[in-house]
Amino acid sequence: MVSAGMAARPLVVSSGFTTIDIRLGAELIASPGGTATNVARALTSLGWRSTMVGTVGSDPGAHLIKRVLDADGVQNDDLVSDSSWLTPVLLQVTAESRHSWEYNCPICGARYAKHRPPAEARAHSLVGRMTAPDVFFFDRTSLFTIALARAWSAAGTLVVFEPATLGRPHLFEQALAVADLVKFSSERRRTFERLIDGAPISQVETLGVDGARYRGANQENWHYVPGSEVVKVIDTVGAGDWTTAGIIDSLWSSRDGDALRIDSDSISEALARGQALGAAACGWSGVFDGGIEALNPDELEAFACPRLLRQESPDHADSGVVSHLATR
């Protein structure tokens, strides 16, 4: 399925968990994160036009996200900065090659903000003024993303869903009903296994170092695709997002005229392509080899402490630490 009036460069609209990732290690490094963000940036690097839609805060993290997306060429006018909310933050603690994630500020102990989807009405507004994209990708279920998926699917858009968690079961079921392809990791499967197992939808399950498997819509049997060799592992964070981008890019590239094939052959080829990109991404630190900012320890509080940021004015993103970082 493709949208009418296909442009020379395909268009993906991506929505979901948009975060700031802060790595705590020998140095503090901040960068945009979240699967939806990473997939949009990766597809842009593969020649796609990419657009992010959703909500972030009006804070230093949001400023950094938008600055990096602008530099990458990812359209983000509809990634709205909301002064009543804070951009989610994830702390990545590294020890040798192991990673763990923390969800509380190390300074004050306050919980970082959660994902906040826009209202459903904004989805209808977007559909009314945007051309249906070639691909719609989302990683969180909400009334907003389901409304976009339904409208654009009816217009011929390929809908790809990559759940990280179950969320509200009735919305998860609606996502499975409208999506053309669902991709998930074996580590996440147990949280929504009952719904996935009974869904008549093409599925891809990644298995880490053991490769991946897939099955077509209405098929019971799984087919295994071995993983690509990683010459030297530097960092595995983001490998799954690059795999997703490779799958989408390969499926689009393998279309026959205006017909997009979602069958065993096309999915197998797409998985091989995606896993090759995922393996390559293990060869550098971070999800992308760029788009990062180094923080001094005394900058962390002003950049990401939720308690402090809630006390600051909405214009905080345009002053202080952000202005300092933006000049580097």
Coordinates of C-alpha atoms in Angstrom, one line a residue:
M1 CA 0.0 0.0 0.0
V2 CA 1.3 3.4 -0.9
S3 CA -0.1 6.9 -0.7
A4 CA -1.3 8.7 -3.8
G5 CA 1.1 11.1 -5.4
M6 CA 4.2 9.3 -4.2
A7 CA 7.2 11.7 -4.1
A8 CA 10.7 10.7 -5.3
R9 CA 11.7 10.6 -1.6
P10 CA 9.2 8.7 0.6
L11 CA 7.7 10.4 3.6
V12 CA 7.5 8.9 7.1
V13 CA 5.6 10.4 9.9
S14 CA 6.7 9.2 13.3
S15 CA 5.1 9.6 16.7
G16 CA 5.7 8.2 20.2
F17 CA 8.1 8.4 23.1
T18 CA 10.3 11.4 22.5
T19 CA 12.9 11.8 25.2
I20 CA 16.3 13.2 26.3
D21 CA 18.7 10.4 27.0
I22 CA 21.5 11.3 29.4
R23 CA 24.4 8.9 29.8
L24 CA 26.0 8.7 33.1
G25 CA 29.6 7.5 32.9
A26 CA 33.0 8.9 32.7
E27 CA 31.3 12.0 31.2
L28 CA 27.7 13.2 31.0
I29 CA 26.3 13.1 27.5
A30 CA 22.8 14.2 26.5
S31 CA 21.1 13.4 23.2
P32 CA 17.5 13.0 21.7
G33 CA 16.1 9.5 22.3
G34 CA 13.0 7.4 22.1
T35 CA 12.2 4.9 19.4
A36 CA 10.0 7.1 17.3
T37 CA 12.7 9.8 17.3
N38 CA 15.5 7.4 16.5
V39 CA 13.6 5.8 13.7
A40 CA 12.8 9.2 12.1
R41 CA 16.4 10.3 12.3
A42 CA 17.7 6.9 10.9
L43 CA 15.3 7.0 8.0
T44 CA 16.3 10.5 7.2
S45 CA 19.9 9.3 6.9
L46 CA 18.7 6.7 4.5
G47 CA 17.2 9.3 2.2
W48 CA 13.6 9.6 3.5
R49 CA 11.7 12.8 4.4
S50 CA 10.8 12.5 8.0
T51 CA 8.3 14.3 10.2
M52 CA 7.9 14.0 14.0
V53 CA 4.5 14.7 15.5
G54 CA 3.6 14.8 19.2
T55 CA 4.4 16.8 22.4
V56 CA 7.5 17.7 24.3
G57 CA 8.0 20.3 27.0
S58 CA 9.2 23.8 26.8
D59 CA 12.5 23.2 28.5
P60 CA 16.2 22.6 27.8
G61 CA 15.6 19.0 26.7
A62 CA 13.0 20.0 24.1
H63 CA 15.3 22.7 22.8
L64 CA 18.1 20.2 22.3
I65 CA 15.7 17.7 20.6
K66 CA 14.4 20.3 18.2
R67 CA 17.9 21.7 17.4
V68 CA 19.2 18.2 16.6
L69 CA 16.2 17.3 14.5
D70 CA 16.6 20.6 12.6
A71 CA 20.2 19.8 11.9
D72 CA 19.3 16.3 10.7
G73 CA 16.6 17.6 8.4
V74 CA 13.7 16.0 10.4
Q75 CA 10.6 18.3 10.2
N76 CA 9.3 18.9 13.7
D77 CA 6.9 21.9 13.6
D78 CA 4.2 19.5 14.8
L79 CA 6.3 18.3 17.7
V80 CA 4.7 20.9 19.9
S81 CA 6.4 22.4 22.9
D82 CA 3.9 22.6 25.7
S83 CA 4.9 24.8 28.6
S84 CA 2.7 22.9 31.0
W85 CA 4.7 19.7 30.6
L86 CA 8.3 18.5 30.9
T87 CA 10.2 16.5 28.3
P88 CA 10.7 12.9 29.4
V89 CA 14.3 12.1 30.5
L90 CA 16.0 8.7 30.7
L91 CA 19.2 8.2 32.5
Q92 CA 21.5 5.5 31.1
V93 CA 24.0 4.2 33.5
T94 CA 26.9 2.4 31.8
A95 CA 29.3 0.0 33.3
E96 CA 31.7 -1.6 30.7
S97 CA 29.3 -2.9 28.0
R98 CA 26.2 -3.1 30.3
H99 CA 23.4 -0.5 30.4
S100 CA 20.7 0.1 32.9
W101 CA 18.0 2.8 32.8
E102 CA 16.9 5.1 35.6
Y103 CA 13.8 7.2 35.7
N104 CA 14.4 9.5 38.7
C105 CA 16.5 12.6 39.0
P106 CA 19.8 11.7 40.7
I107 CA 19.9 15.2 42.3
C108 CA 16.5 15.5 43.9
G109 CA 15.0 12.0 43.4
A110 CA 11.9 13.3 41.6
R111 CA 10.4 11.1 38.9
Y112 CA 11.0 12.2 35.4
A113 CA 8.0 13.0 33.2
K114 CA 6.2 10.3 31.4
H115 CA 5.1 10.2 27.8
R116 CA 2.3 12.6 27.1
P117 CA 0.3 12.2 23.9
P118 CA -1.5 15.1 22.3
A119 CA -5.3 15.2 22.3
E120 CA -7.2 13.2 19.7
A121 CA -8.5 16.5 18.2
R122 CA -5.0 17.4 17.1
A123 CA -4.8 14.1 15.1
H124 CA -7.9 15.2 13.2
S125 CA -6.4 18.6 12.6
L126 CA -3.1 17.0 11.3
V127 CA -5.1 14.7 8.9
G128 CA -7.0 17.7 7.6
R129 CA -3.9 19.6 6.6
M130 CA -1.2 17.0 5.9
T131 CA -0.8 14.8 2.9
A132 CA -1.0 11.2 3.9
P133 CA 2.5 9.9 4.4
D134 CA 3.9 6.8 2.8
V135 CA 4.6 5.3 6.2
F136 CA 3.3 6.1 9.6
F137 CA 5.3 4.7 12.5
F138 CA 4.3 4.8 16.2
D139 CA 5.6 3.2 19.4
R140 CA 2.9 4.3 21.9
T141 CA -0.8 3.7 21.8
S142 CA -3.1 6.6 22.4
L143 CA -6.3 8.1 21.0
F144 CA -4.0 10.5 19.1
T145 CA -1.9 7.8 17.4
I146 CA -4.8 5.5 16.7
A147 CA -6.7 8.3 15.0
L148 CA -3.7 9.0 12.8
A149 CA -3.2 5.4 12.0
R150 CA -6.9 4.8 11.0
A151 CA -7.1 7.9 8.8
W152 CA -3.8 7.4 7.0
S153 CA -4.3 3.6 6.6
A154 CA -7.6 4.4 4.8
A155 CA -5.6 6.7 2.5
G156 CA -3.1 4.0 1.7
T157 CA -0.3 4.6 4.2
L158 CA 1.8 1.7 5.5
V159 CA 1.3 1.6 9.2
V160 CA 4.1 0.1 11.4
F161 CA 3.6 -0.3 15.1
E162 CA 6.4 -1.1 17.6
P163 CA 5.1 -1.5 21.1
A164 CA 7.4 -1.1 24.1
T165 CA 4.7 -1.9 26.6
L166 CA 1.0 -2.9 26.8
G167 CA -0.5 0.4 27.9
R168 CA -4.3 0.3 27.8
P169 CA -5.3 -3.1 26.4
H170 CA -8.2 -1.8 24.3
L171 CA -6.0 0.7 22.6
F172 CA -3.3 -1.9 22.0
E173 CA -6.0 -4.1 20.3
Q174 CA -7.0 -1.2 18.1
A175 CA -3.4 -0.6 17.1
L176 CA -3.0 -4.2 16.1
A177 CA -6.3 -4.0 14.1
V178 CA -5.1 -1.0 12.0
A179 CA -1.4 -1.7 11.6
D180 CA 0.1 -3.6 8.6
L181 CA 3.2 -4.7 10.6
V182 CA 4.0 -5.0 14.2
K183 CA 7.6 -5.3 15.4
F184 CA 8.7 -6.1 19.0
S185 CA 11.6 -7.5 20.9
S186 CA 11.5 -10.8 22.7
E187 CA 12.3 -8.9 26.0
R188 CA 9.1 -7.0 25.6
R189 CA 6.8 -9.8 24.4
R190 CA 5.7 -11.1 27.8
T191 CA 3.8 -7.8 28.6
F192 CA 1.5 -8.2 25.6
E193 CA 1.9 -11.8 24.6
R194 CA -1.8 -12.8 24.8
L195 CA -2.8 -10.0 22.4
I196 CA 0.1 -10.5 20.0
D197 CA -0.4 -14.3 19.7
G198 CA -3.9 -13.9 18.5
A199 CA -3.5 -11.0 16.1
P200 CA -3.9 -11.7 12.4
I201 CA -1.1 -9.3 11.5
S202 CA 2.4 -9.6 10.0
Q203 CA 4.8 -9.8 12.9
V204 CA 8.6 -9.4 13.5
E205 CA 10.2 -10.4 16.7
T206 CA 13.8 -9.6 17.3
L207 CA 15.8 -12.1 19.4
G208 CA 19.0 -10.1 20.3
V209 CA 22.2 -11.9 19.3
D210 CA 20.1 -14.8 18.1
G211 CA 18.7 -12.9 15.1
A212 CA 15.0 -12.5 14.5
R213 CA 11.9 -14.4 13.4
Y214 CA 8.7 -13.4 11.5
R215 CA 5.4 -14.7 10.4
G216 CA 2.9 -13.3 7.9
A217 CA -0.6 -12.2 8.5
N218 CA -2.9 -15.1 9.5
Q219 CA 0.1 -17.5 9.7
E220 CA 0.9 -19.7 12.6
N221 CA 4.5 -20.7 11.8
W222 CA 7.5 -18.5 12.5
H223 CA 10.4 -18.2 10.1
Y224 CA 13.9 -17.5 11.5
V225 CA 16.4 -15.1 10.0
P226 CA 20.0 -15.2 11.5
G227 CA 21.5 -12.0 12.8
S228 CA 24.4 -10.1 11.1
E229 CA 27.9 -10.4 12.5
V230 CA 29.1 -7.6 14.7
V231 CA 32.8 -7.2 14.3
K232 CA 33.3 -5.1 17.4
V233 CA 30.6 -4.2 19.9
I234 CA 31.0 -0.7 21.3
D235 CA 27.4 0.1 22.2
T236 CA 24.2 -1.9 21.5
V237 CA 21.8 1.0 22.4
G238 CA 19.8 1.9 19.4
A239 CA 20.5 -1.2 17.4
G240 CA 16.9 -2.1 17.4
D241 CA 15.8 1.3 16.1
W242 CA 18.2 1.0 13.2
T243 CA 16.8 -2.5 12.6
T244 CA 13.3 -1.0 12.4
A245 CA 14.5 1.7 10.0
G246 CA 16.2 -0.9 7.8
I247 CA 13.0 -3.0 7.7
I248 CA 10.9 0.0 6.7
D249 CA 13.4 1.1 4.0
S250 CA 13.7 -2.4 2.6
L251 CA 9.9 -3.0 2.4
W252 CA 9.5 0.3 0.6
S253 CA 12.4 -0.4 -1.8
S254 CA 11.0 -3.9 -2.7
R255 CA 7.6 -2.6 -3.8
D256 CA 6.4 -3.6 -7.3
G257 CA 5.4 -0.4 -9.0
D258 CA 2.8 1.1 -6.6
A259 CA 2.2 -2.2 -4.8
L260 CA 3.9 -2.7 -1.5
R261 CA 4.4 -6.3 -0.7
I262 CA 4.2 -7.6 2.9
D263 CA 4.9 -11.2 2.4
S264 CA 7.4 -13.8 3.5
D265 CA 10.0 -12.9 0.9
S266 CA 9.8 -9.2 1.4
I267 CA 9.8 -9.5 5.2
S268 CA 12.8 -11.9 5.1
E269 CA 14.7 -9.5 2.9
A270 CA 13.7 -6.6 5.1
L271 CA 14.9 -8.3 8.3
A272 CA 18.3 -9.1 6.7
R273 CA 18.7 -5.5 5.7
G274 CA 17.5 -4.2 9.1
Q275 CA 19.7 -6.5 11.1
A276 CA 22.7 -5.5 9.0
L277 CA 22.1 -1.8 9.9
G278 CA 21.5 -2.8 13.6
A279 CA 24.8 -4.6 13.7
A280 CA 26.6 -1.7 12.1
A281 CA 25.1 0.6 14.8
C282 CA 26.8 -1.4 17.5
G283 CA 30.1 -0.1 16.2
W284 CA 29.8 3.4 17.6
S285 CA 28.8 4.9 20.9
G286 CA 25.2 6.0 21.2
V287 CA 22.3 5.6 18.7
F288 CA 23.9 8.1 16.3
D289 CA 27.5 9.1 15.7
G290 CA 26.6 12.7 16.3
G291 CA 23.9 14.9 17.7
I292 CA 25.1 14.7 21.3
E293 CA 26.0 17.3 23.9
A294 CA 28.5 16.9 26.7
L295 CA 27.3 18.3 30.1
N296 CA 29.4 19.4 33.0
P297 CA 28.2 17.8 36.3
D298 CA 27.1 21.3 37.5
E299 CA 24.9 21.7 34.4
L300 CA 22.8 18.6 35.0
E301 CA 20.4 20.2 37.5
A302 CA 19.6 23.1 35.3
F303 CA 19.3 20.9 32.2
A304 CA 17.1 18.1 33.5
C305 CA 16.1 18.3 37.2
P306 CA 12.2 18.1 37.1
R307 CA 11.8 19.8 40.4
L308 CA 13.9 22.8 39.4
L309 CA 12.4 23.0 35.9
R310 CA 8.9 23.1 37.2
Q311 CA 9.8 26.2 39.2
E312 CA 11.3 27.9 36.2
S313 CA 9.4 30.0 33.6
P314 CA 8.4 28.4 30.3
D315 CA 11.1 30.5 28.6
H316 CA 13.8 28.6 30.5
A317 CA 14.7 26.7 27.3
D318 CA 15.9 29.9 25.8
S319 CA 18.3 30.9 28.5
G320 CA 21.0 29.6 30.8
V321 CA 22.5 26.2 30.1
V322 CA 20.7 25.8 26.8
S323 CA 22.2 28.9 25.3
H324 CA 25.6 27.8 26.6
L325 CA 25.2 24.3 25.0
A326 CA 23.9 25.7 21.7
T327 CA 27.1 27.7 21.2
R328 CA 29.4 24.7 21.4

